[in-house]
Short mmCIF file of C-alpha atoms in Angstrom, two decimals:
data_model
loop_
_atom_site.label_atom_id
_atom_site.label_comp_id
_atom_site.label_asym_id
_atom_site.label_seq_id
_atom_site.Cartn_x
_atom_site.Cartn_y
_atom_site.Cartn_z
CA ALA A 1 8.96 4.16 -3.77
CA ASP A 2 8.08 6.09 -0.60
CA ILE A 3 9.07 9.43 -2.15
CA CYS A 4 6.94 8.75 -5.24
CA PHE A 5 4.05 7.43 -3.13
CA THR A 6 3.94 10.60 -1.01
CA SER A 7 4.52 12.85 -4.03
CA THR A 8 1.31 11.68 -5.71
CA THR A 9 -0.82 13.28 -2.98
CA VAL A 10 1.02 15.73 -0.70
CA PRO A 11 2.16 18.39 -3.25
CA LYS A 12 -1.37 18.73 -4.66
CA MET A 13 -2.79 18.86 -1.13
CA LEU A 14 -0.35 21.65 -0.16
CA VAL A 15 -1.24 23.63 -3.31
CA ASN A 16 -4.94 23.26 -2.44
CA ILE A 17 -4.30 24.60 1.06
CA GLN A 18 -2.17 27.50 -0.19
CA THR A 19 -4.46 28.61 -3.03
CA GLN A 20 -7.75 27.70 -1.31
CA SER A 21 -8.73 26.03 -4.59
CA LYS A 22 -9.55 22.33 -4.38
CA VAL A 23 -10.33 21.75 -8.06
CA ILE A 24 -8.80 18.79 -9.90
CA THR A 25 -9.52 17.81 -13.50
CA TYR A 26 -10.89 14.39 -14.46
CA THR A 27 -7.60 13.56 -16.19
CA GLY A 28 -5.63 14.75 -13.17
CA CYS A 29 -7.79 12.66 -10.85
CA ILE A 30 -7.38 9.50 -12.95
CA THR A 31 -3.61 10.09 -13.18
CA GLN A 32 -3.40 10.56 -9.42
CA ILE A 33 -5.36 7.36 -8.83
CA TYR A 34 -3.07 5.38 -11.14
CA LEU A 35 0.18 6.66 -9.61
CA PHE A 36 -1.18 6.28 -6.09
CA LEU A 37 -2.21 2.66 -6.68
CA LEU A 38 1.08 1.86 -8.40
CA PHE A 39 3.30 3.09 -5.59
CA ALA A 40 0.96 1.92 -2.82
CA GLU A 41 1.14 -1.65 -4.14
CA LEU A 42 4.88 -1.32 -4.67
CA ASP A 43 5.25 -0.32 -1.02
CA ASN A 44 3.01 -3.24 -0.10
CA PHE A 45 5.24 -5.78 -1.85
CA LEU A 46 8.52 -4.19 -0.80
CA LEU A 47 7.47 -4.39 2.86
CA ALA A 48 6.97 -8.13 2.35
CA VAL A 49 10.35 -8.43 0.63
CA MET A 50 11.99 -6.55 3.53
CA ALA A 51 10.37 -8.97 5.99
CA TYR A 52 11.80 -11.91 4.03
CA ASP A 53 15.20 -10.21 4.04
CA ARG A 54 15.04 -9.86 7.85
CA PHE A 55 13.90 -13.48 8.13
CA VAL A 56 16.93 -14.76 6.19
CA ALA A 57 19.35 -12.43 8.02
CA ILE A 58 18.20 -13.53 11.49
CA CYS A 59 17.15 -17.15 10.94
CA ASP A 60 19.88 -18.20 8.48
CA PRO A 61 22.69 -15.62 8.78
CA LEU A 62 25.47 -17.87 7.47
CA HIS A 63 23.68 -18.32 4.14
CA TYR A 64 22.40 -14.73 3.88
CA THR A 65 24.72 -13.57 1.08
CA VAL A 66 24.05 -16.78 -0.86
CA ILE A 67 20.25 -16.64 -0.55
CA MET A 68 19.79 -12.87 -0.93
CA ASN A 69 22.01 -12.67 -3.99
CA PRO A 70 21.69 -9.84 -6.56
CA TRP A 71 19.76 -12.12 -8.95
CA LEU A 72 17.06 -12.91 -6.37
CA CYS A 73 16.87 -9.29 -5.22
CA GLY A 74 16.42 -8.17 -8.83
CA LEU A 75 13.77 -10.83 -9.41
CA LEU A 76 11.83 -9.81 -6.29
CA LEU A 77 11.99 -6.14 -7.33
CA LEU A 78 10.89 -6.93 -10.90
CA GLY A 79 8.01 -9.03 -9.61
CA SER A 80 6.91 -6.27 -7.26
CA TRP A 81 6.95 -3.69 -10.07
CA THR A 82 5.14 -5.96 -12.54
CA VAL A 83 2.25 -6.87 -10.24
CA SER A 84 1.94 -3.24 -9.06
CA VAL A 85 1.72 -1.91 -12.63
CA LEU A 86 -0.80 -4.57 -13.69
CA HIS A 87 -2.99 -3.98 -10.65
CA ALA A 88 -2.97 -0.19 -11.15
CA LEU A 89 -3.88 -0.65 -14.84
CA LEU A 90 -6.75 -3.00 -13.92
CA GLN A 91 -8.17 -0.54 -11.41
CA ILE A 92 -7.88 2.39 -13.82
CA PHE A 93 -9.60 0.38 -16.55
CA MET A 94 -12.48 -0.34 -14.17
CA ALA A 95 -12.65 3.32 -13.10
CA LEU A 96 -12.83 4.47 -16.71
CA GLN A 97 -16.01 2.42 -17.13
CA LEU A 98 -17.81 4.61 -14.62
CA SER A 99 -19.85 7.65 -15.55
CA PHE A 100 -19.94 10.78 -13.39
CA CYS A 101 -22.28 13.71 -12.98
CA THR A 102 -20.94 17.27 -13.17
CA ASP A 103 -19.64 19.37 -10.27
CA LEU A 104 -18.69 16.46 -8.06
CA GLU A 105 -17.12 16.89 -4.65
CA ILE A 106 -14.78 14.23 -3.28
CA PRO A 107 -14.75 14.31 0.55
CA HIS A 108 -11.04 13.63 0.71
CA PHE A 109 -7.65 15.34 0.28
CA PHE A 110 -6.86 13.33 -2.86
CA CYS A 111 -8.56 11.12 -5.43
CA GLU A 112 -8.67 7.82 -3.57
CA LEU A 113 -10.27 5.14 -5.73
CA ASN A 114 -12.91 3.95 -3.27
CA GLU A 115 -14.04 7.56 -2.69
CA VAL A 116 -14.30 8.21 -6.44
CA VAL A 117 -16.29 5.02 -7.01
CA GLN A 118 -18.81 6.02 -4.35
CA ILE A 119 -19.66 9.30 -6.10
CA ALA A 120 -20.11 7.73 -9.55
CA CYS A 121 -23.56 8.06 -11.12
CA SER A 122 -23.43 4.57 -12.60
CA GLU A 123 -23.79 1.37 -10.61
CA ASN A 124 -21.36 -1.42 -11.37
CA PHE A 125 -21.19 -4.42 -9.06
CA LEU A 126 -18.12 -5.85 -10.82
CA ASN A 127 -16.35 -2.51 -10.46
CA ASP A 128 -17.09 -2.33 -6.75
CA LEU A 129 -15.93 -5.91 -6.30
CA VAL A 130 -12.59 -5.26 -8.03
CA VAL A 131 -12.02 -1.90 -6.29
CA TYR A 132 -12.44 -3.34 -2.80
CA PHE A 133 -11.43 -6.98 -3.24
CA ALA A 134 -8.21 -6.66 -5.27
CA PRO A 135 -6.30 -4.28 -2.92
CA VAL A 136 -7.43 -6.21 0.15
CA LEU A 137 -6.42 -9.53 -1.47
CA LEU A 138 -2.95 -8.26 -2.43
CA ALA A 139 -2.39 -6.58 0.93
CA THR A 140 -3.57 -9.67 2.82
CA GLY A 141 -1.23 -11.88 0.77
CA SER A 142 1.77 -9.67 1.55
CA LEU A 143 0.74 -9.32 5.19
CA THR A 144 0.49 -13.11 5.50
CA GLY A 145 4.06 -13.41 4.22
CA ILE A 146 5.21 -10.75 6.68
CA LEU A 147 3.49 -12.43 9.63
CA TYR A 148 4.95 -15.82 8.68
CA SER A 149 8.45 -14.32 8.43
CA TYR A 150 8.10 -12.66 11.83
CA SER A 151 6.72 -15.80 13.44
CA LYS A 152 9.95 -17.54 12.42
CA ILE A 153 12.02 -14.55 13.53
CA VAL A 154 10.36 -14.47 16.97
CA SER A 155 10.93 -18.21 17.34
CA THR A 156 14.62 -17.79 16.46
CA ILE A 157 15.07 -14.80 18.79
CA HIS A 158 13.36 -16.68 21.61
CA GLY A 159 15.87 -19.50 21.20
CA MET A 160 18.89 -17.20 21.51
CA SER A 161 20.83 -17.60 24.75
CA SER A 162 22.33 -14.10 24.72
CA ALA A 163 20.12 -11.21 25.86
CA GLN A 164 22.32 -8.83 23.87
CA GLY A 165 21.83 -10.96 20.76
CA ARG A 166 18.05 -10.95 21.21
CA SER A 167 18.04 -7.18 21.67
CA LYS A 168 20.16 -6.63 18.56
CA ALA A 169 18.02 -8.97 16.46
CA PHE A 170 14.79 -7.27 17.56
CA SER A 171 16.17 -3.75 17.02
CA THR A 172 16.79 -4.54 13.33
CA CYS A 173 13.07 -5.24 12.93
CA ALA A 174 11.56 -2.48 15.09
CA SER A 175 11.32 0.27 12.45
CA HIS A 176 9.99 -2.15 9.84
CA LEU A 177 7.34 -3.47 12.23
CA SER A 178 6.25 0.10 13.04
CA VAL A 179 5.73 0.93 9.37
CA VAL A 180 3.98 -2.38 8.73
CA SER A 181 1.56 -1.73 11.60
CA LEU A 182 0.70 1.77 10.41
CA PHE A 183 0.57 0.91 6.70
CA TYR A 184 -1.59 -2.20 6.91
CA GLY A 185 -3.61 -1.22 9.96
CA THR A 186 -4.86 2.04 8.44
CA GLY A 187 -4.71 0.99 4.76
CA LEU A 188 -6.83 -2.12 5.18
CA GLY A 189 -9.08 -0.16 7.53
CA VAL A 190 -9.86 2.33 4.76
CA TYR A 191 -10.89 -0.32 2.22
CA VAL A 192 -12.52 -2.83 4.55
CA GLY A 193 -14.21 -0.15 6.64
CA SER A 194 -15.48 1.92 3.69
CA ALA A 195 -16.92 -1.22 2.10
CA ARG A 196 -19.16 -1.61 5.17
CA VAL A 197 -19.89 1.92 6.36
CA HIS A 198 -18.86 5.20 4.77
CA SER A 199 -17.27 7.91 6.94
CA SER A 200 -15.29 10.47 4.95
CA HIS A 201 -13.66 12.01 8.04
CA SER A 202 -12.31 8.73 9.43
CA THR A 203 -11.29 7.57 5.95
CA ALA A 204 -9.29 10.75 5.34
CA ALA A 205 -7.64 10.51 8.76
CA ALA A 206 -6.65 6.88 8.16
CA SER A 207 -5.36 7.76 4.69
CA VAL A 208 -3.06 10.42 6.15
CA MET A 209 -1.51 7.73 8.34
CA TYR A 210 -0.57 5.34 5.55
CA THR A 211 0.16 7.89 2.81
CA VAL A 212 2.20 10.45 4.78
CA VAL A 213 3.17 9.29 8.30
CA THR A 214 4.71 5.95 7.31
#
């Protein structure tokens, strides 16, 4: 998921830098938006699934293999894929309803949906609502699950008598927490922030953080 997520933006960006040509076709832009949204949402849900996995491993270790069985793992993966595909299709359908003037310039290093919507010639309140509300709603739902899982994890770690045990339990979550902080902190910042005030420079900088650095 991470490889595909990064591959939707970075190769094109590197070609643009190398050739000094920043042109992208309408079809290419729409395709990039779809793939970006698909793998961004997939990352979103998989981060929540990973948090649940850590929650079970630390809070109920004796039942870990029973709870996180292959059937449940497959079901969680299928659910993540299904919702991600449906959300990407919904956003692309809304984007296709927009009309654009010729010779447009997107102040970004890739076709991010909220940037594309802002340069459309047509006004569509429903489109704007879906573009900003749906990603924030899905991300907030996953983030709520992650925070709940970690609240239980912290409570369990706090109750451990062994300092070595607490250190080991926390170390298994450190890398995941780092990615969660970067991904949601900058990702939500792009959509929530751009809905209030538009700054292409800060939006692009934040997008680099959650599309490449994580």
